[in-house]
């Protein structure tokens, strides 16, 4: 089966809702009709409604950047899966390294979120990745495997088709440094093994995205690798033309 790419924009803490509207409109105008590649934008919570309206009727899907695992209750400042679904979110980014680092999120907590998102019918994009220190210390594969197995613990194989994993080496995020295609593929192949150990055959169909300074200049070489099924894009997702260019690269590789 030919792989199906997913190009997802992680906007992080950028864009007011007016700016989000303009960006979504630009993306929809450029790549909102094609259906050969999955495309998603993940704005801040405060721009979800505006973005949802601006992408209505297009093939571009909506995602959020985080959620709380409980359905409702006394959790001041938090947002549930049902609240995201209410705005038409298909995806939710979970366990991003910025959340692991600045908000002390653990694999156990991220696992609760993953299960809650899946039960609600959303597609979690589980982010994993090693720090520079861990890479230099030779523990990349152990670190990443632990994050994958921990984040997906007790997820039934019947829900595997809704899981997405993003490999994002921490040292490559927002730094302009990208893993070489071979370095990324090596880790993606290990993640694939983990997914097959968890979900058997279904693990072969899970999209594994690369993230970390992916941009129009380096996307093609990365996306050509066997187990790289798309990208989670930060900086280059904040401009319609660069994001559309990444989508177009994935479209041309799908042919
Ligand atoms: P970057 O961010 O593309 O700006 O490196 C990727 C991410 O953190 O998801």
PDB file of N, CA, C and O in Angstrom, residues 18-90:
ATOM      1  N   UNK A  18      -7.626  36.968  14.352  1.00  0.00           N
ATOM      2  CA  UNK A  18      -7.662  37.647  13.046  1.00  0.00           C
ATOM      3  C   UNK A  18      -6.535  37.162  12.141  1.00  0.00           C
ATOM      4  O   UNK A  18      -6.723  36.907  10.955  1.00  0.00           O
ATOM      5  N   UNK A  19      -5.356  37.022  12.721  1.00  0.00           N
ATOM      6  CA  UNK A  19      -4.205  36.528  11.944  1.00  0.00           C
ATOM      7  C   UNK A  19      -4.411  35.066  11.541  1.00  0.00           C
ATOM      8  O   UNK A  19      -4.032  34.646  10.447  1.00  0.00           O
ATOM      9  N   UNK A  20      -5.045  34.317  12.446  1.00  0.00           N
ATOM     10  CA  UNK A  20      -5.307  32.898  12.150  1.00  0.00           C
ATOM     11  C   UNK A  20      -6.255  32.777  10.960  1.00  0.00           C
ATOM     12  O   UNK A  20      -6.066  31.924  10.083  1.00  0.00           O
ATOM     13  N   UNK A  21      -7.250  33.643  10.928  1.00  0.00           N
ATOM     14  CA  UNK A  21      -8.223  33.605   9.827  1.00  0.00           C
ATOM     15  C   UNK A  21      -7.507  33.833   8.496  1.00  0.00           C
ATOM     16  O   UNK A  21      -7.693  33.078   7.533  1.00  0.00           O
ATOM     17  N   UNK A  22      -6.657  34.847   8.470  1.00  0.00           N
ATOM     18  CA  UNK A  22      -5.938  35.156   7.226  1.00  0.00           C
ATOM     19  C   UNK A  22      -5.046  33.992   6.806  1.00  0.00           C
ATOM     20  O   UNK A  22      -4.975  33.632   5.625  1.00  0.00           O
ATOM     21  N   UNK A  23      -4.381  33.381   7.774  1.00  0.00           N
ATOM     22  CA  UNK A  23      -3.480  32.266   7.435  1.00  0.00           C
ATOM     23  C   UNK A  23      -4.270  31.063   6.917  1.00  0.00           C
ATOM     24  O   UNK A  23      -3.905  30.454   5.905  1.00  0.00           O
ATOM     25  N   UNK A  24      -5.366  30.736   7.593  1.00  0.00           N
ATOM     26  CA  UNK A  24      -6.177  29.597   7.123  1.00  0.00           C
ATOM     27  C   UNK A  24      -6.718  29.894   5.726  1.00  0.00           C
ATOM     28  O   UNK A  24      -6.692  29.016   4.849  1.00  0.00           O
ATOM     29  N   UNK A  25      -7.160  31.106   5.501  1.00  0.00           N
ATOM     30  CA  UNK A  25      -7.687  31.443   4.166  1.00  0.00           C
ATOM     31  C   UNK A  25      -6.615  31.272   3.089  1.00  0.00           C
ATOM     32  O   UNK A  25      -6.887  30.759   2.002  1.00  0.00           O
ATOM     33  N   UNK A  26      -5.400  31.673   3.416  1.00  0.00           N
ATOM     34  CA  UNK A  26      -4.302  31.514   2.456  1.00  0.00           C
ATOM     35  C   UNK A  26      -4.008  30.043   2.181  1.00  0.00           C
ATOM     36  O   UNK A  26      -3.773  29.641   1.034  1.00  0.00           O
ATOM     37  N   UNK A  27      -4.042  29.238   3.227  1.00  0.00           N
ATOM     38  CA  UNK A  27      -3.763  27.794   3.072  1.00  0.00           C
ATOM     39  C   UNK A  27      -4.883  27.133   2.269  1.00  0.00           C
ATOM     40  O   UNK A  27      -4.633  26.336   1.354  1.00  0.00           O
ATOM     41  N   UNK A  28      -6.113  27.497   2.597  1.00  0.00           N
ATOM     42  CA  UNK A  28      -7.261  26.906   1.890  1.00  0.00           C
ATOM     43  C   UNK A  28      -7.222  27.295   0.407  1.00  0.00           C
ATOM     44  O   UNK A  28      -7.464  26.459  -0.475  1.00  0.00           O
ATOM     45  N   UNK A  29      -6.877  28.543   0.133  1.00  0.00           N
ATOM     46  CA  UNK A  29      -6.817  28.976  -1.272  1.00  0.00           C
ATOM     47  C   UNK A  29      -5.746  28.185  -2.027  1.00  0.00           C
ATOM     48  O   UNK A  29      -5.917  27.820  -3.193  1.00  0.00           O
ATOM     49  N   UNK A  30      -4.653  27.879  -1.351  1.00  0.00           N
ATOM     50  CA  UNK A  30      -3.533  27.204  -2.038  1.00  0.00           C
ATOM     51  C   UNK A  30      -3.721  25.694  -2.155  1.00  0.00           C
ATOM     52  O   UNK A  30      -3.431  25.112  -3.198  1.00  0.00           O
ATOM     53  N   UNK A  31      -4.178  25.043  -1.086  1.00  0.00           N
ATOM     54  CA  UNK A  31      -4.208  23.564  -1.101  1.00  0.00           C
ATOM     55  C   UNK A  31      -5.493  22.991  -0.503  1.00  0.00           C
ATOM     56  O   UNK A  31      -5.529  21.833  -0.098  1.00  0.00           O
ATOM     57  N   UNK A  32      -6.550  23.790  -0.487  1.00  0.00           N
ATOM     58  CA  UNK A  32      -7.779  23.368   0.201  1.00  0.00           C
ATOM     59  C   UNK A  32      -8.670  22.420  -0.564  1.00  0.00           C
ATOM     60  O   UNK A  32      -9.669  21.934  -0.026  1.00  0.00           O
ATOM     61  N   UNK A  33      -8.301  22.135  -1.826  1.00  0.00           N
ATOM     62  CA  UNK A  33      -9.164  21.260  -2.626  1.00  0.00           C
ATOM     63  C   UNK A  33      -8.579  19.874  -2.828  1.00  0.00           C
ATOM     64  O   UNK A  33      -9.301  18.926  -3.084  1.00  0.00           O
ATOM     65  N   UNK A  34      -7.256  19.759  -2.741  1.00  0.00           N
ATOM     66  CA  UNK A  34      -6.619  18.466  -3.023  1.00  0.00           C
ATOM     67  C   UNK A  34      -7.010  17.441  -1.944  1.00  0.00           C
ATOM     68  O   UNK A  34      -7.279  17.794  -0.798  1.00  0.00           O
ATOM     69  N   UNK A  35      -7.007  16.178  -2.329  1.00  0.00           N
ATOM     70  CA  UNK A  35      -7.356  15.138  -1.354  1.00  0.00           C
ATOM     71  C   UNK A  35      -6.332  13.999  -1.322  1.00  0.00           C
ATOM     72  O   UNK A  35      -6.568  12.991  -0.675  1.00  0.00           O
ATOM     73  N   UNK A  36      -5.194  14.171  -2.005  1.00  0.00           N
ATOM     74  CA  UNK A  36      -4.251  13.047  -2.022  1.00  0.00           C
ATOM     75  C   UNK A  36      -3.336  13.026  -0.793  1.00  0.00           C
ATOM     76  O   UNK A  36      -2.658  12.030  -0.535  1.00  0.00           O
ATOM     77  N   UNK A  37      -3.331  14.128  -0.038  1.00  0.00           N
ATOM     78  CA  UNK A  37      -2.502  14.214   1.162  1.00  0.00           C
ATOM     79  C   UNK A  37      -3.387  14.714   2.304  1.00  0.00           C
ATOM     80  O   UNK A  37      -4.247  15.558   2.088  1.00  0.00           O
ATOM     81  N   UNK A  38      -3.190  14.192   3.513  1.00  0.00           N
ATOM     82  CA  UNK A  38      -3.915  14.727   4.680  1.00  0.00           C
ATOM     83  C   UNK A  38      -3.216  16.012   5.120  1.00  0.00           C
ATOM     84  O   UNK A  38      -1.981  16.042   5.224  1.00  0.00           O
ATOM     85  N   UNK A  39      -4.010  17.041   5.370  1.00  0.00           N
ATOM     86  CA  UNK A  39      -3.441  18.327   5.797  1.00  0.00           C
ATOM     87  C   UNK A  39      -4.204  18.800   7.029  1.00  0.00           C
ATOM     88  O   UNK A  39      -5.437  18.683   7.085  1.00  0.00           O
ATOM     89  N   UNK A  40      -3.487  19.317   8.019  1.00  0.00           N
ATOM     90  CA  UNK A  40      -4.147  19.838   9.219  1.00  0.00           C
ATOM     91  C   UNK A  40      -3.435  21.091   9.713  1.00  0.00           C
ATOM     92  O   UNK A  40      -2.219  21.224   9.552  1.00  0.00           O
ATOM     93  N   UNK A  41      -4.210  21.975  10.313  1.00  0.00           N
ATOM     94  CA  UNK A  41      -3.623  23.127  11.003  1.00  0.00           C
ATOM     95  C   UNK A  41      -4.017  23.046  12.477  1.00  0.00           C
ATOM     96  O   UNK A  41      -5.145  22.689  12.806  1.00  0.00           O
ATOM     97  N   UNK A  42      -3.066  23.374  13.354  1.00  0.00           N
ATOM     98  CA  UNK A  42      -3.313  23.310  14.794  1.00  0.00           C
ATOM     99  C   UNK A  42      -3.048  24.678  15.419  1.00  0.00           C
ATOM    100  O   UNK A  42      -1.933  24.970  15.865  1.00  0.00           O
ATOM    101  N   UNK A  43      -4.063  25.540  15.421  1.00  0.00           N
ATOM    102  CA  UNK A  43      -3.912  26.873  16.016  1.00  0.00           C
ATOM    103  C   UNK A  43      -4.052  26.813  17.539  1.00  0.00           C
ATOM    104  O   UNK A  43      -4.273  25.735  18.100  1.00  0.00           O
ATOM    105  N   UNK A  44      -3.977  27.964  18.174  1.00  0.00           N
ATOM    106  CA  UNK A  44      -4.222  28.016  19.625  1.00  0.00           C
ATOM    107  C   UNK A  44      -5.719  27.794  19.883  1.00  0.00           C
ATOM    108  O   UNK A  44      -6.549  27.949  18.990  1.00  0.00           O
ATOM    109  N   UNK A  45      -6.059  27.486  21.130  1.00  0.00           N
ATOM    110  CA  UNK A  45      -7.468  27.272  21.485  1.00  0.00           C
ATOM    111  C   UNK A  45      -8.331  28.473  21.088  1.00  0.00           C
ATOM    112  O   UNK A  45      -9.451  28.313  20.618  1.00  0.00           O
ATOM    113  N   UNK A  46      -7.776  29.670  21.299  1.00  0.00           N
ATOM    114  CA  UNK A  46      -8.588  30.874  21.080  1.00  0.00           C
ATOM    115  C   UNK A  46      -8.868  31.142  19.600  1.00  0.00           C
ATOM    116  O   UNK A  46      -9.722  31.965  19.277  1.00  0.00           O
ATOM    117  N   UNK A  47      -8.173  30.457  18.710  1.00  0.00           N
ATOM    118  CA  UNK A  47      -8.415  30.641  17.274  1.00  0.00           C
ATOM    119  C   UNK A  47      -9.135  29.453  16.646  1.00  0.00           C
ATOM    120  O   UNK A  47      -9.346  29.431  15.436  1.00  0.00           O
ATOM    121  N   UNK A  48      -9.509  28.470  17.453  1.00  0.00           N
ATOM    122  CA  UNK A  48     -10.109  27.267  16.859  1.00  0.00           C
ATOM    123  C   UNK A  48     -11.427  27.575  16.137  1.00  0.00           C
ATOM    124  O   UNK A  48     -11.679  27.061  15.049  1.00  0.00           O
ATOM    125  N   UNK A  49     -12.249  28.407  16.758  1.00  0.00           N
ATOM    126  CA  UNK A  49     -13.554  28.660  16.144  1.00  0.00           C
ATOM    127  C   UNK A  49     -13.395  29.391  14.807  1.00  0.00           C
ATOM    128  O   UNK A  49     -13.979  29.004  13.793  1.00  0.00           O
ATOM    129  N   UNK A  50     -12.571  30.423  14.820  1.00  0.00           N
ATOM    130  CA  UNK A  50     -12.320  31.185  13.594  1.00  0.00           C
ATOM    131  C   UNK A  50     -11.720  30.285  12.516  1.00  0.00           C
ATOM    132  O   UNK A  50     -12.127  30.315  11.357  1.00  0.00           O
ATOM    133  N   UNK A  51     -10.742  29.480  12.917  1.00  0.00           N
ATOM    134  CA  UNK A  51     -10.074  28.601  11.947  1.00  0.00           C
ATOM    135  C   UNK A  51     -11.059  27.574  11.411  1.00  0.00           C
ATOM    136  O   UNK A  51     -11.077  27.273  10.212  1.00  0.00           O
ATOM    137  N   UNK A  52     -11.898  27.055  12.282  1.00  0.00           N
ATOM    138  CA  UNK A  52     -12.880  26.048  11.878  1.00  0.00           C
ATOM    139  C   UNK A  52     -13.813  26.619  10.800  1.00  0.00           C
ATOM    140  O   UNK A  52     -14.078  25.963   9.787  1.00  0.00           O
ATOM    141  N   UNK A  53     -14.253  27.842  11.002  1.00  0.00           N
ATOM    142  CA  UNK A  53     -15.140  28.478  10.003  1.00  0.00           C
ATOM    143  C   UNK A  53     -14.393  28.716   8.696  1.00  0.00           C
ATOM    144  O   UNK A  53     -14.929  28.513   7.615  1.00  0.00           O
ATOM    145  N   UNK A  54     -13.142  29.159   8.815  1.00  0.00           N
ATOM    146  CA  UNK A  54     -12.389  29.502   7.601  1.00  0.00           C
ATOM    147  C   UNK A  54     -12.010  28.265   6.777  1.00  0.00           C
ATOM    148  O   UNK A  54     -11.794  28.373   5.575  1.00  0.00           O
ATOM    149  N   UNK A  55     -11.942  27.101   7.422  1.00  0.00           N
ATOM    150  CA  UNK A  55     -11.589  25.924   6.617  1.00  0.00           C
ATOM    151  C   UNK A  55     -12.796  25.055   6.260  1.00  0.00           C
ATOM    152  O   UNK A  55     -12.642  24.023   5.589  1.00  0.00           O
ATOM    153  N   UNK A  56     -13.988  25.492   6.656  1.00  0.00           N
ATOM    154  CA  UNK A  56     -15.200  24.723   6.329  1.00  0.00           C
ATOM    155  C   UNK A  56     -15.304  24.509   4.816  1.00  0.00           C
ATOM    156  O   UNK A  56     -15.059  25.431   4.037  1.00  0.00           O
ATOM    157  N   UNK A  57     -15.645  23.303   4.421  1.00  0.00           N
ATOM    158  CA  UNK A  57     -15.832  23.013   2.997  1.00  0.00           C
ATOM    159  C   UNK A  57     -14.529  22.689   2.274  1.00  0.00           C
ATOM    160  O   UNK A  57     -14.543  22.297   1.103  1.00  0.00           O
ATOM    161  N   UNK A  58     -13.379  22.828   2.954  1.00  0.00           N
ATOM    162  CA  UNK A  58     -12.095  22.488   2.326  1.00  0.00           C
ATOM    163  C   UNK A  58     -11.664  21.100   2.813  1.00  0.00           C
ATOM    164  O   UNK A  58     -12.299  20.515   3.693  1.00  0.00           O
ATOM    165  N   UNK A  59     -10.553  20.609   2.265  1.00  0.00           N
ATOM    166  CA  UNK A  59     -10.049  19.306   2.717  1.00  0.00           C
ATOM    167  C   UNK A  59      -9.075  19.460   3.890  1.00  0.00           C
ATOM    168  O   UNK A  59      -8.520  18.478   4.374  1.00  0.00           O
ATOM    169  N   UNK A  60      -8.850  20.692   4.338  1.00  0.00           N
ATOM    170  CA  UNK A  60      -7.911  20.922   5.446  1.00  0.00           C
ATOM    171  C   UNK A  60      -8.615  20.655   6.776  1.00  0.00           C
ATOM    172  O   UNK A  60      -9.722  21.142   7.015  1.00  0.00           O
ATOM    173  N   UNK A  61      -7.970  19.870   7.624  1.00  0.00           N
ATOM    174  CA  UNK A  61      -8.566  19.501   8.906  1.00  0.00           C
ATOM    175  C   UNK A  61      -8.021  20.375  10.032  1.00  0.00           C
ATOM    176  O   UNK A  61      -6.963  20.994   9.903  1.00  0.00           O
ATOM    177  N   UNK A  62      -8.766  20.362  11.132  1.00  0.00           N
ATOM    178  CA  UNK A  62      -8.395  21.182  12.281  1.00  0.00           C
ATOM    179  C   UNK A  62      -7.816  20.308  13.396  1.00  0.00           C
ATOM    180  O   UNK A  62      -8.279  19.184  13.628  1.00  0.00           O
ATOM    181  N   UNK A  63      -6.837  20.853  14.098  1.00  0.00           N
ATOM    182  CA  UNK A  63      -6.284  20.149  15.262  1.00  0.00           C
ATOM    183  C   UNK A  63      -6.039  21.133  16.390  1.00  0.00           C
ATOM    184  O   UNK A  63      -5.944  22.345  16.170  1.00  0.00           O
ATOM    185  N   UNK A  64      -5.938  20.609  17.621  1.00  0.00           N
ATOM    186  CA  UNK A  64      -5.580  21.435  18.772  1.00  0.00           C
ATOM    187  C   UNK A  64      -4.171  21.034  19.209  1.00  0.00           C
ATOM    188  O   UNK A  64      -3.626  20.045  18.723  1.00  0.00           O
ATOM    189  N   UNK A  65      -3.614  21.822  20.123  1.00  0.00           N
ATOM    190  CA  UNK A  65      -2.217  21.589  20.528  1.00  0.00           C
ATOM    191  C   UNK A  65      -2.074  20.891  21.867  1.00  0.00           C
ATOM    192  O   UNK A  65      -0.962  20.608  22.319  1.00  0.00           O
ATOM    193  N   UNK A  66      -3.206  20.669  22.536  1.00  0.00           N
ATOM    194  CA  UNK A  66      -3.157  20.061  23.863  1.00  0.00           C
ATOM    195  C   UNK A  66      -4.590  19.799  24.299  1.00  0.00           C
ATOM    196  O   UNK A  66      -5.532  20.329  23.698  1.00  0.00           O
ATOM    197  N   UNK A  67      -4.783  19.014  25.323  1.00  0.00           N
ATOM    198  CA  UNK A  67      -6.087  18.863  25.977  1.00  0.00           C
ATOM    199  C   UNK A  67      -5.875  18.208  27.333  1.00  0.00           C
ATOM    200  O   UNK A  67      -4.787  17.693  27.625  1.00  0.00           O
ATOM    201  N   UNK A  68      -6.906  18.240  28.152  1.00  0.00           N
ATOM    202  CA  UNK A  68      -6.862  17.591  29.463  1.00  0.00           C
ATOM    203  C   UNK A  68      -7.597  16.256  29.352  1.00  0.00           C
ATOM    204  O   UNK A  68      -8.593  16.165  28.634  1.00  0.00           O
ATOM    205  N   UNK A  69      -7.132  15.211  30.042  1.00  0.00           N
ATOM    206  CA  UNK A  69      -7.746  13.897  29.831  1.00  0.00           C
ATOM    207  C   UNK A  69      -9.126  13.682  30.437  1.00  0.00           C
ATOM    208  O   UNK A  69      -9.820  12.745  30.051  1.00  0.00           O
ATOM    209  N   UNK A  70      -9.542  14.527  31.383  1.00  0.00           N
ATOM    210  CA  UNK A  70     -10.852  14.300  32.019  1.00  0.00           C
ATOM    211  C   UNK A  70     -11.964  14.917  31.174  1.00  0.00           C
ATOM    212  O   UNK A  70     -11.758  15.923  30.497  1.00  0.00           O
ATOM    213  N   UNK A  71     -13.168  14.357  31.256  1.00  0.00           N
ATOM    214  CA  UNK A  71     -14.260  14.860  30.411  1.00  0.00           C
ATOM    215  C   UNK A  71     -14.812  16.227  30.822  1.00  0.00           C
ATOM    216  O   UNK A  71     -15.261  16.995  29.977  1.00  0.00           O
ATOM    217  N   UNK A  72     -14.808  16.538  32.110  1.00  0.00           N
ATOM    218  CA  UNK A  72     -15.316  17.839  32.578  1.00  0.00           C
ATOM    219  C   UNK A  72     -14.984  17.933  34.062  1.00  0.00           C
ATOM    220  O   UNK A  72     -14.499  16.968  34.649  1.00  0.00           O
ATOM    221  N   UNK A  73     -15.255  19.084  34.671  1.00  0.00           N
ATOM    222  CA  UNK A  73     -15.082  19.193  36.121  1.00  0.00           C
ATOM    223  C   UNK A  73     -14.204  20.338  36.547  1.00  0.00           C
ATOM    224  O   UNK A  73     -13.950  21.272  35.785  1.00  0.00           O
ATOM    225  N   UNK A  74     -13.736  20.276  37.779  1.00  0.00           N
ATOM    226  CA  UNK A  74     -13.010  21.374  38.404  1.00  0.00           C
ATOM    227  C   UNK A  74     -11.533  21.330  38.017  1.00  0.00           C
ATOM    228  O   UNK A  74     -10.675  20.921  38.810  1.00  0.00           O
ATOM    229  N   UNK A  75     -11.245  21.706  36.794  1.00  0.00           N
ATOM    230  CA  UNK A  75      -9.863  21.731  36.278  1.00  0.00           C
ATOM    231  C   UNK A  75      -9.640  23.083  35.615  1.00  0.00           C
ATOM    232  O   UNK A  75      -9.669  23.206  34.382  1.00  0.00           O
ATOM    233  N   UNK A  76      -9.495  24.088  36.444  1.00  0.00           N
ATOM    234  CA  UNK A  76      -9.419  25.465  35.973  1.00  0.00           C
ATOM    235  C   UNK A  76      -8.382  25.648  34.861  1.00  0.00           C
ATOM    236  O   UNK A  76      -7.240  25.227  34.997  1.00  0.00           O
ATOM    237  N   UNK A  77      -8.832  26.256  33.802  1.00  0.00           N
ATOM    238  CA  UNK A  77      -7.910  26.575  32.705  1.00  0.00           C
ATOM    239  C   UNK A  77      -7.743  25.469  31.690  1.00  0.00           C
ATOM    240  O   UNK A  77      -6.986  25.629  30.737  1.00  0.00           O
ATOM    241  N   UNK A  78      -8.407  24.343  31.889  1.00  0.00           N
ATOM    242  CA  UNK A  78      -8.188  23.199  30.993  1.00  0.00           C
ATOM    243  C   UNK A  78      -9.331  23.023  29.984  1.00  0.00           C
ATOM    244  O   UNK A  78     -10.402  23.600  30.134  1.00  0.00           O
ATOM    245  N   UNK A  79      -9.089  22.191  28.985  1.00  0.00           N
ATOM    246  CA  UNK A  79     -10.009  21.990  27.865  1.00  0.00           C
ATOM    247  C   UNK A  79     -10.143  20.487  27.618  1.00  0.00           C
ATOM    248  O   UNK A  79      -9.132  19.785  27.585  1.00  0.00           O
ATOM    249  N   UNK A  80     -11.371  20.012  27.449  1.00  0.00           N
ATOM    250  CA  UNK A  80     -11.579  18.562  27.266  1.00  0.00           C
ATOM    251  C   UNK A  80     -11.672  18.178  25.795  1.00  0.00           C
ATOM    252  O   UNK A  80     -11.859  19.026  24.922  1.00  0.00           O
ATOM    253  N   UNK A  81     -11.615  16.873  25.561  1.00  0.00           N
ATOM    254  CA  UNK A  81     -11.741  16.349  24.197  1.00  0.00           C
ATOM    255  C   UNK A  81     -13.078  16.765  23.573  1.00  0.00           C
ATOM    256  O   UNK A  81     -13.125  17.169  22.402  1.00  0.00           O
ATOM    257  N   UNK A  82     -14.155  16.664  24.346  1.00  0.00           N
ATOM    258  CA  UNK A  82     -15.468  17.020  23.781  1.00  0.00           C
ATOM    259  C   UNK A  82     -15.539  18.487  23.360  1.00  0.00           C
ATOM    260  O   UNK A  82     -16.213  18.833  22.399  1.00  0.00           O
ATOM    261  N   UNK A  83     -14.849  19.336  24.104  1.00  0.00           N
ATOM    262  CA  UNK A  83     -14.840  20.770  23.755  1.00  0.00           C
ATOM    263  C   UNK A  83     -14.120  20.990  22.425  1.00  0.00           C
ATOM    264  O   UNK A  83     -14.500  21.845  21.631  1.00  0.00           O
ATOM    265  N   UNK A  84     -13.080  20.197  22.200  1.00  0.00           N
ATOM    266  CA  UNK A  84     -12.345  20.305  20.928  1.00  0.00           C
ATOM    267  C   UNK A  84     -13.172  19.748  19.778  1.00  0.00           C
ATOM    268  O   UNK A  84     -13.206  20.322  18.685  1.00  0.00           O
ATOM    269  N   UNK A  85     -13.856  18.647  20.054  1.00  0.00           N
ATOM    270  CA  UNK A  85     -14.715  18.047  19.017  1.00  0.00           C
ATOM    271  C   UNK A  85     -15.811  19.018  18.597  1.00  0.00           C
ATOM    272  O   UNK A  85     -16.209  19.070  17.441  1.00  0.00           O
ATOM    273  N   UNK A  86     -16.276  19.778  19.558  1.00  0.00           N
ATOM    274  CA  UNK A  86     -17.334  20.752  19.330  1.00  0.00           C
ATOM    275  C   UNK A  86     -16.941  21.777  18.252  1.00  0.00           C
ATOM    276  O   UNK A  86     -17.784  22.318  17.553  1.00  0.00           O
ATOM    277  N   UNK A  87     -15.639  22.039  18.145  1.00  0.00           N
ATOM    278  CA  UNK A  87     -15.152  22.963  17.104  1.00  0.00           C
ATOM    279  C   UNK A  87     -14.725  22.214  15.847  1.00  0.00           C
ATOM    280  O   UNK A  87     -14.142  22.799  14.943  1.00  0.00           O
ATOM    281  N   UNK A  88     -14.979  20.911  15.837  1.00  0.00           N
ATOM    282  CA  UNK A  88     -14.634  20.146  14.636  1.00  0.00           C
ATOM    283  C   UNK A  88     -13.179  19.716  14.583  1.00  0.00           C
ATOM    284  O   UNK A  88     -12.645  19.459  13.503  1.00  0.00           O
ATOM    285  N   UNK A  89     -12.517  19.631  15.733  1.00  0.00           N
ATOM    286  CA  UNK A  89     -11.119  19.166  15.713  1.00  0.00           C
ATOM    287  C   UNK A  89     -11.055  17.690  15.360  1.00  0.00           C
ATOM    288  O   UNK A  89     -11.748  16.863  15.956  1.00  0.00           O
ATOM    289  N   UNK A  90     -10.183  17.364  14.437  1.00  0.00           N
ATOM    290  CA  UNK A  90      -9.927  15.969  14.073  1.00  0.00           C
ATOM    291  C   UNK A  90      -8.702  15.467  14.837  1.00  0.00           C
ATOM    292  O   UNK A  90      -8.652  14.323  15.267  1.00  0.00           O
TER     293      UNK A  90
END
